[in-house]
CSV table of C-alpha atoms in Angstrom, one decimal:
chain,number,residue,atom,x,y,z
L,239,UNK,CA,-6.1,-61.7,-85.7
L,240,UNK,CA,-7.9,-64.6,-83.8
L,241,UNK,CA,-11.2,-66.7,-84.0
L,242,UNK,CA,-12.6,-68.0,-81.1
L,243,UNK,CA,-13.7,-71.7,-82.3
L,244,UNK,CA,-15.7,-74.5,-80.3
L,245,UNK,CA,-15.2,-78.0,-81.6
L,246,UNK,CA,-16.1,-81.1,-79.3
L,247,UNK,CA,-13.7,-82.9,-78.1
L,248,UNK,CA,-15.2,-86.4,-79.2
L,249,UNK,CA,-15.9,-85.1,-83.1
L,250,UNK,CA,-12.9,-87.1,-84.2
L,251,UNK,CA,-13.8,-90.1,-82.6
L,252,UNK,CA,-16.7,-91.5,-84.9
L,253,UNK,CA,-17.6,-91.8,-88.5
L,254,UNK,CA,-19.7,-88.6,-89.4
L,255,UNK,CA,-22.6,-88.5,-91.8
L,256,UNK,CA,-22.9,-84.5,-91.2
L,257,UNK,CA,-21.2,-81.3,-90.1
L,258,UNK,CA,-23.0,-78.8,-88.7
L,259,UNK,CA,-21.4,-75.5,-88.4
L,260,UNK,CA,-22.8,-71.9,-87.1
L,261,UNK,CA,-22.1,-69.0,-89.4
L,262,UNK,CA,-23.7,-65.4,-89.1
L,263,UNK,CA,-27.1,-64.8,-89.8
L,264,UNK,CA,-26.7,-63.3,-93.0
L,265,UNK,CA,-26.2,-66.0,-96.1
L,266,UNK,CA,-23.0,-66.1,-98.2
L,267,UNK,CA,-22.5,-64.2,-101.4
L,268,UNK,CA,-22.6,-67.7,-103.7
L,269,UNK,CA,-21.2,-65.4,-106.5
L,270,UNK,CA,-17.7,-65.9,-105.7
L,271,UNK,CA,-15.7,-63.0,-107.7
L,272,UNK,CA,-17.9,-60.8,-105.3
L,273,UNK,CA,-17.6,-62.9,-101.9
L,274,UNK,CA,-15.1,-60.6,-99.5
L,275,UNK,CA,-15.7,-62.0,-95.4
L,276,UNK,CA,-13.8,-65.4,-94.1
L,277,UNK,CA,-17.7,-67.0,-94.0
L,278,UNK,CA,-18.3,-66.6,-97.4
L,279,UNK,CA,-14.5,-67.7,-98.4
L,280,UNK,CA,-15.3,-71.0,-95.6
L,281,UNK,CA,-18.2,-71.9,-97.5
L,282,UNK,CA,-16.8,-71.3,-101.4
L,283,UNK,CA,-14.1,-73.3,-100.4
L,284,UNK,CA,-16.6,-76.2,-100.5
L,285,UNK,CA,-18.8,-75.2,-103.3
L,286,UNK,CA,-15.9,-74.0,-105.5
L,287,UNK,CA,-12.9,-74.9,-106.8
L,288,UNK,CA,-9.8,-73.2,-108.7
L,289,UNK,CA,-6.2,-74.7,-110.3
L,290,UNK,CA,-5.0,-74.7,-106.5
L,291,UNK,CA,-6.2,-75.6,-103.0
L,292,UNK,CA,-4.3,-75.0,-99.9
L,293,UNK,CA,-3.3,-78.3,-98.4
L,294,UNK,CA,-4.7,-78.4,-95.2
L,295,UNK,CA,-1.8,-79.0,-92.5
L,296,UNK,CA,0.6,-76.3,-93.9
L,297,UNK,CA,-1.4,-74.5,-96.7
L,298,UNK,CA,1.5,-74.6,-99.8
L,299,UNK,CA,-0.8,-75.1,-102.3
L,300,UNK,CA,-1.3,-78.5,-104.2
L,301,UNK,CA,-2.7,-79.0,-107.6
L,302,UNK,CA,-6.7,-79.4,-108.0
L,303,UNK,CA,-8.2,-78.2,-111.0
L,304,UNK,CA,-5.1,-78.2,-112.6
L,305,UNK,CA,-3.4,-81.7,-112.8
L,306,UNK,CA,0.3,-80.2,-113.6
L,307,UNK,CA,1.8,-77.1,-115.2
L,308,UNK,CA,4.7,-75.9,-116.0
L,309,UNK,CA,7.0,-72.4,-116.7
L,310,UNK,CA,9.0,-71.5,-119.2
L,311,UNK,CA,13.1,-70.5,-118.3
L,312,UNK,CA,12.4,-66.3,-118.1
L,313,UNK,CA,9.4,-67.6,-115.9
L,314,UNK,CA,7.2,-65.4,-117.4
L,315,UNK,CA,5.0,-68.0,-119.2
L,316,UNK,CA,3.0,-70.5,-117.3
L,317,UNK,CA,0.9,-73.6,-119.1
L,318,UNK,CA,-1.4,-75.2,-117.1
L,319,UNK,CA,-3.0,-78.7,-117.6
L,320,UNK,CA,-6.4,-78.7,-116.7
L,321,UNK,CA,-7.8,-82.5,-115.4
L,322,UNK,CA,-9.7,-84.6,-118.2
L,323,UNK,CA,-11.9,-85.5,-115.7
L,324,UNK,CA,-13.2,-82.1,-114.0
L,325,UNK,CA,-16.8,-81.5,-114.3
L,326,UNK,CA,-19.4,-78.7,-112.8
L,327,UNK,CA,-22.1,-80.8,-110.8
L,328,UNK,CA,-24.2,-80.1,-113.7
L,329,UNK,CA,-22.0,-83.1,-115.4
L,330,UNK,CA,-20.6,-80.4,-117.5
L,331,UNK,CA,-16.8,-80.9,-117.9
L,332,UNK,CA,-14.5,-77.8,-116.6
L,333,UNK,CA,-12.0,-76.5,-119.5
L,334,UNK,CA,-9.5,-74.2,-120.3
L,335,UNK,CA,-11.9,-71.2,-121.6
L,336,UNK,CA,-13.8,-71.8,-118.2
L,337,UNK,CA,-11.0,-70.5,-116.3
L,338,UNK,CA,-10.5,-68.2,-118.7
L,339,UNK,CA,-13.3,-66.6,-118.6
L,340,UNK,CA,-14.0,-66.9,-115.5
L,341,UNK,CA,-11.0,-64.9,-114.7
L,342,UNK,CA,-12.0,-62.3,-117.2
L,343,UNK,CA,-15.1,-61.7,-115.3
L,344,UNK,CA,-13.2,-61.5,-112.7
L,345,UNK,CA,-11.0,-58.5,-114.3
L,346,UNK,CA,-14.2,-57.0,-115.5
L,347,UNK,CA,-13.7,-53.0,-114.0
L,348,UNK,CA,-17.7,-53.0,-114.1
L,349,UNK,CA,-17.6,-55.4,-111.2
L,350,UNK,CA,-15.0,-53.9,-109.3
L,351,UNK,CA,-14.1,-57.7,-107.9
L,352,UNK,CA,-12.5,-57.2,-104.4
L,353,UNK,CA,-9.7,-59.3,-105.1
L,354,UNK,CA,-8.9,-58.6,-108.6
L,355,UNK,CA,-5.8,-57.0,-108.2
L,356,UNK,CA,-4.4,-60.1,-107.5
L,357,UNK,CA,-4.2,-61.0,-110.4
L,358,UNK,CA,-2.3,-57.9,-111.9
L,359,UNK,CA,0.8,-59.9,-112.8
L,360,UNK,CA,-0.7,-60.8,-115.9
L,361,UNK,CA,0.2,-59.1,-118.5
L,362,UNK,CA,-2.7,-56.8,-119.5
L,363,UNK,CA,-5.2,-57.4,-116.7
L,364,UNK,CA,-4.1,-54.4,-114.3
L,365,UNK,CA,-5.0,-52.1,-117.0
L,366,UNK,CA,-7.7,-53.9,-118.4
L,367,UNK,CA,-9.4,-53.8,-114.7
L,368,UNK,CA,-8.8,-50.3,-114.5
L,369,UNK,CA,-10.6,-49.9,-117.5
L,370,UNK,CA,-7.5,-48.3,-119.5
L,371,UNK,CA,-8.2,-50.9,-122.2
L,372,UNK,CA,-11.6,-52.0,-122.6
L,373,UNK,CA,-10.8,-55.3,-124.8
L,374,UNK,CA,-10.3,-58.4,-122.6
L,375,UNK,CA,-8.4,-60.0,-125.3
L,376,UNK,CA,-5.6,-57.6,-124.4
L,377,UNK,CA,-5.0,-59.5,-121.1
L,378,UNK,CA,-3.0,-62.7,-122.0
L,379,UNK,CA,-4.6,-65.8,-120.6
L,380,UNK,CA,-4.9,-68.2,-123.6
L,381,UNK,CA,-6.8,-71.3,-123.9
L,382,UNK,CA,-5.8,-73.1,-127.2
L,383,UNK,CA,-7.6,-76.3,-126.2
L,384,UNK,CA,-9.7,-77.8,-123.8
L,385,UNK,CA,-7.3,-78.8,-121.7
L,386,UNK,CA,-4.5,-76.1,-121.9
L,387,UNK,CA,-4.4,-72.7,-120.3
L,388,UNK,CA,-1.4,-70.3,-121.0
L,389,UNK,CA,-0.7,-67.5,-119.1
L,390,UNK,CA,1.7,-64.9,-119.8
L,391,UNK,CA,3.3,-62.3,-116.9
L,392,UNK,CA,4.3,-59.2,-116.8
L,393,UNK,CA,6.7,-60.1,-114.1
L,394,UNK,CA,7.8,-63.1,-112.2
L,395,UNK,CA,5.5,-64.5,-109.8
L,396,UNK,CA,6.6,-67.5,-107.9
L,397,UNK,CA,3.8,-66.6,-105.5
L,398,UNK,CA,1.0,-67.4,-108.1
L,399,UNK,CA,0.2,-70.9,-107.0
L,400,UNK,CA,-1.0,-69.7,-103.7
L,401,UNK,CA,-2.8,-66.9,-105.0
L,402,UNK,CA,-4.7,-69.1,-107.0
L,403,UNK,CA,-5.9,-70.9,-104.2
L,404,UNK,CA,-7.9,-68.5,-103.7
L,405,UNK,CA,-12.0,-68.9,-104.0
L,406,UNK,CA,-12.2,-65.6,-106.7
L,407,UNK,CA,-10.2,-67.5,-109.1
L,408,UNK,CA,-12.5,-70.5,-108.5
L,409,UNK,CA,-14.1,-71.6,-112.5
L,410,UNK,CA,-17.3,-70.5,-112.6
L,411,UNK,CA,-20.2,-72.3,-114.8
L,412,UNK,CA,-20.2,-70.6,-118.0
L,413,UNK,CA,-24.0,-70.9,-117.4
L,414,UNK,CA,-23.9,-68.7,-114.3
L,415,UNK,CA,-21.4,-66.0,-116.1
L,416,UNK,CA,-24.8,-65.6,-117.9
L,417,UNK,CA,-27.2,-65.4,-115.7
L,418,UNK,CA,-28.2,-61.4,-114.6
L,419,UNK,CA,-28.0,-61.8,-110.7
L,420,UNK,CA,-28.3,-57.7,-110.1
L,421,UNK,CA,-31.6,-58.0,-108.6
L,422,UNK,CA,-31.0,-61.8,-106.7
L,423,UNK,CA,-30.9,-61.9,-103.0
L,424,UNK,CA,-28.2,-64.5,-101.4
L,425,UNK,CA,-30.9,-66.7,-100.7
L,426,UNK,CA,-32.5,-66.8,-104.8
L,427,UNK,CA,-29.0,-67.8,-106.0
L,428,UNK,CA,-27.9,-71.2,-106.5
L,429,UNK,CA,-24.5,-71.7,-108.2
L,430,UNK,CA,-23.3,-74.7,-110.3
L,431,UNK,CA,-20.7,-76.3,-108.1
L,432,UNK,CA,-16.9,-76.7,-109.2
L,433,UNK,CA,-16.0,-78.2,-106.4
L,434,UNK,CA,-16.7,-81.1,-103.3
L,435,UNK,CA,-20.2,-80.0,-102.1
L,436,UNK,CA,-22.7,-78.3,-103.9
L,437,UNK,CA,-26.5,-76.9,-102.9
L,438,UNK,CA,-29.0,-79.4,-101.6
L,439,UNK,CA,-31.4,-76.1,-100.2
L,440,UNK,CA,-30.9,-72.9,-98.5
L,441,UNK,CA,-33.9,-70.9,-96.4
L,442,UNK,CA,-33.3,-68.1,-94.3
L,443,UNK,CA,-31.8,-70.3,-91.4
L,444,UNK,CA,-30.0,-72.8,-93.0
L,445,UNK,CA,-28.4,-73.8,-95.9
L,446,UNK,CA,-27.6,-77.6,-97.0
L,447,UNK,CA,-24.6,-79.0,-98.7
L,448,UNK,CA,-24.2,-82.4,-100.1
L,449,UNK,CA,-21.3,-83.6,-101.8
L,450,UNK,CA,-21.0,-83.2,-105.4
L,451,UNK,CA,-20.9,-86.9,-107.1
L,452,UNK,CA,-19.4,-85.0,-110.5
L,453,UNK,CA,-16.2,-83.5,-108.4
L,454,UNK,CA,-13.3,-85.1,-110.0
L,455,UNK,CA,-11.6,-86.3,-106.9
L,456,UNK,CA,-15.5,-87.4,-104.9
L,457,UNK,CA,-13.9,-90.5,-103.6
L,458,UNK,CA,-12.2,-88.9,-101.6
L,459,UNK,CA,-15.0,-86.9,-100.5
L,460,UNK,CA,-15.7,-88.5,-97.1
L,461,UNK,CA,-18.7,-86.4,-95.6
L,462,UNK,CA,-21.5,-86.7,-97.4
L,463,UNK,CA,-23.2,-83.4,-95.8
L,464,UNK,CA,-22.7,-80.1,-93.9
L,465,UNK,CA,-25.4,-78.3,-92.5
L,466,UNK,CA,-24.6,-74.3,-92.2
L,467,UNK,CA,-26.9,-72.9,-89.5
L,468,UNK,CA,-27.5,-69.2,-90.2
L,469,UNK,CA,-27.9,-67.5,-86.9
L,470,UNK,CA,-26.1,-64.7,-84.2
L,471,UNK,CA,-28.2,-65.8,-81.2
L,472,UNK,CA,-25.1,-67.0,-78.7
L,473,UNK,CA,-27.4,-68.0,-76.0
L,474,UNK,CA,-29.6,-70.5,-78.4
L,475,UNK,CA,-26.7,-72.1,-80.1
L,476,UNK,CA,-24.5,-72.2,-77.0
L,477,UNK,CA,-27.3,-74.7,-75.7
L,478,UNK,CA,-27.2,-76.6,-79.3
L,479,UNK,CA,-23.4,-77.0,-79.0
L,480,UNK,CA,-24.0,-78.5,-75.4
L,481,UNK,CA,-26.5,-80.8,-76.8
L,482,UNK,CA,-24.3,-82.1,-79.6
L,483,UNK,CA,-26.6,-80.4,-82.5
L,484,UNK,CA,-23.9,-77.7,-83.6
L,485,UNK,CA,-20.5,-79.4,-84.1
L,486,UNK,CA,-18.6,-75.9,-85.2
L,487,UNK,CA,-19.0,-72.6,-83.3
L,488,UNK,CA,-17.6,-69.6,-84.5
L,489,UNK,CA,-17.9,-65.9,-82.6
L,490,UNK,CA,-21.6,-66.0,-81.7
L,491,UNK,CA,-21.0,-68.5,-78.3
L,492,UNK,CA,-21.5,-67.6,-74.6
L,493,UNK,CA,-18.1,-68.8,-73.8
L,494,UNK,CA,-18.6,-69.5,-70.3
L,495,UNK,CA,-21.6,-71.7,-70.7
L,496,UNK,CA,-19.6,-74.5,-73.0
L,497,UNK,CA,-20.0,-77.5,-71.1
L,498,UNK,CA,-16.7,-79.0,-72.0
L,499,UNK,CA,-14.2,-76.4,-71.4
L,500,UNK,CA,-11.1,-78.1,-74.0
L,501,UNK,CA,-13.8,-77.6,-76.5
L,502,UNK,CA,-12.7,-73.8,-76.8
L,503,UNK,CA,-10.0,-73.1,-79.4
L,504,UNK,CA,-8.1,-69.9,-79.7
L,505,UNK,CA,-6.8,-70.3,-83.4
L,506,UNK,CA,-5.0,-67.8,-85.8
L,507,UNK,CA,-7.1,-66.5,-88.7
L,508,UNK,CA,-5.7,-65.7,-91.4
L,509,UNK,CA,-6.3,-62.2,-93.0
L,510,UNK,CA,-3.9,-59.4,-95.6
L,511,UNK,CA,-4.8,-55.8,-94.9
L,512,UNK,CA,-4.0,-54.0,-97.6
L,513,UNK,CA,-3.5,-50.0,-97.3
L,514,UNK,CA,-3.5,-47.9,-100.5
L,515,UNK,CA,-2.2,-44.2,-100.1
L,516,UNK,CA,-3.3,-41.9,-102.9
């Protein structure tokens, strides 16, 4: 699979106070055990974060949330040790049972959670989120203190690190785990932020990030803004990339009509198909 990106040339070649990307017209799904399309899993990248995060130039992952961890010799038991100094942008600091239970609701078979199978190497959550046992205390994910998380497998998984990159594994605010979103649109929903950037305002045509000045690693949070255009008119923000107001196309772009030519990248997307025969 391949996106069709439009980046100019000279973006690299000045301090920027703000990104300005084009996304579809439709907003994200902010309630990331839910989000499914590469959009929303762009944008929750920014607003959330998990144990892991994909480095950026050759996506093993690296430690985030989580500040080490280890596994025991049958690698079946993995401890986490979650950072001292992780807070939600609310200034609320980010714990074990956070994860915990953020990965719970995750599991939870009400929600069906598009990427919950994911996580069926734990022992207990494949049949907890098939709703074969209906107490979450069966899956083992422990959280003995603050800063400790256990988790116990079923079987091996060396692959778990990069799984948990992953934005559906993101903590969520134990406040938002709360809240009763059934009847929110998009738009009426405003997550706590776990991670770099959190919500500055959203309408129906744009949506503003600012960075997060309670994200444990801000100084090294460089941009202090991105600006997510919601629109699918090609014509209208073809003419906005020319004029330097977009900085980031992606699919709705008259390709022909880019002014600078070497601003048109053919990249790889990344993307698993799964197929499930029954």
């Amino acid at each position: 699979m391949a996106a069709l990106l439009c980046v100019p040339a000279m973006a690299a070649d000045f301090p920027q106070q703000e990104f300005v990307a084009n996304i579809s017209n439709k907003g994200p799904e902010w309630r990331p055990h839910k989000a499914y399309n590469a959009d929303e899993a762009q944008i929750l990248t920014a607003v959330y974060e998990g144990l892991f995060v994909y480095d950026p130039y050759n996506l093993e992952p690296i430690p985030a949330l989580a500040e080490s961890w280890s596994i025991s010799k049958d690698s079946l038991e993995w401890t986490f040790r979650i950072r001292k100094d992780a807070r939600f942008s609310n200034g609320d600091p980010i714990t074990a049972a956070d994860i915990r239970n953020s990965w719970l609701a995750l599991l939870d078979p009400a929600i069906a959670a598009p990427y919950a199978s994911l996580l069926d190497p734990v022992a207990g959550a494949a049949d907890y989120r098939n709703g074969k046992n209906a107490n979450p205390e069966s899956v083992k994910i422990l959280a003995p203190n603050a800063e400790t998380l256990i988790v116990d497998l079923a079987t091996p998984a060396p692959q778990l690190p990069k799984i948990l990159c992953h934005h559906a594994f993101s903590a969520v605010s134990p406040a938002d785990l709360k809240k009763d979103t059934s009847g929110d649109t998009e738009a009426a929903y405003a997550p706590i932020s776990s991670g770099a950037f959190q919500i500055a305002s959203q309408t129906k045509d744009e949506i503003l990030l600012v960075k997060n000045p309670n994200y444990w690693d801000a100084g090294h949070v460089y941009l202090p803004s991105i600006r997510l255009v919601l629109s699918d008119d090609a014509k209208e923000l073809t003419g906005r990339f020319n004029r330097g107001e977009i900085h980031w196309l992606a699919g709705s772009v008259i390709v022909d009509k880019i002014v600078d030519p070497s601003a048109v990248k053919v990249t790889p997307m990344f993307s698993t198909e799964y197929f499930f025969f029954r």
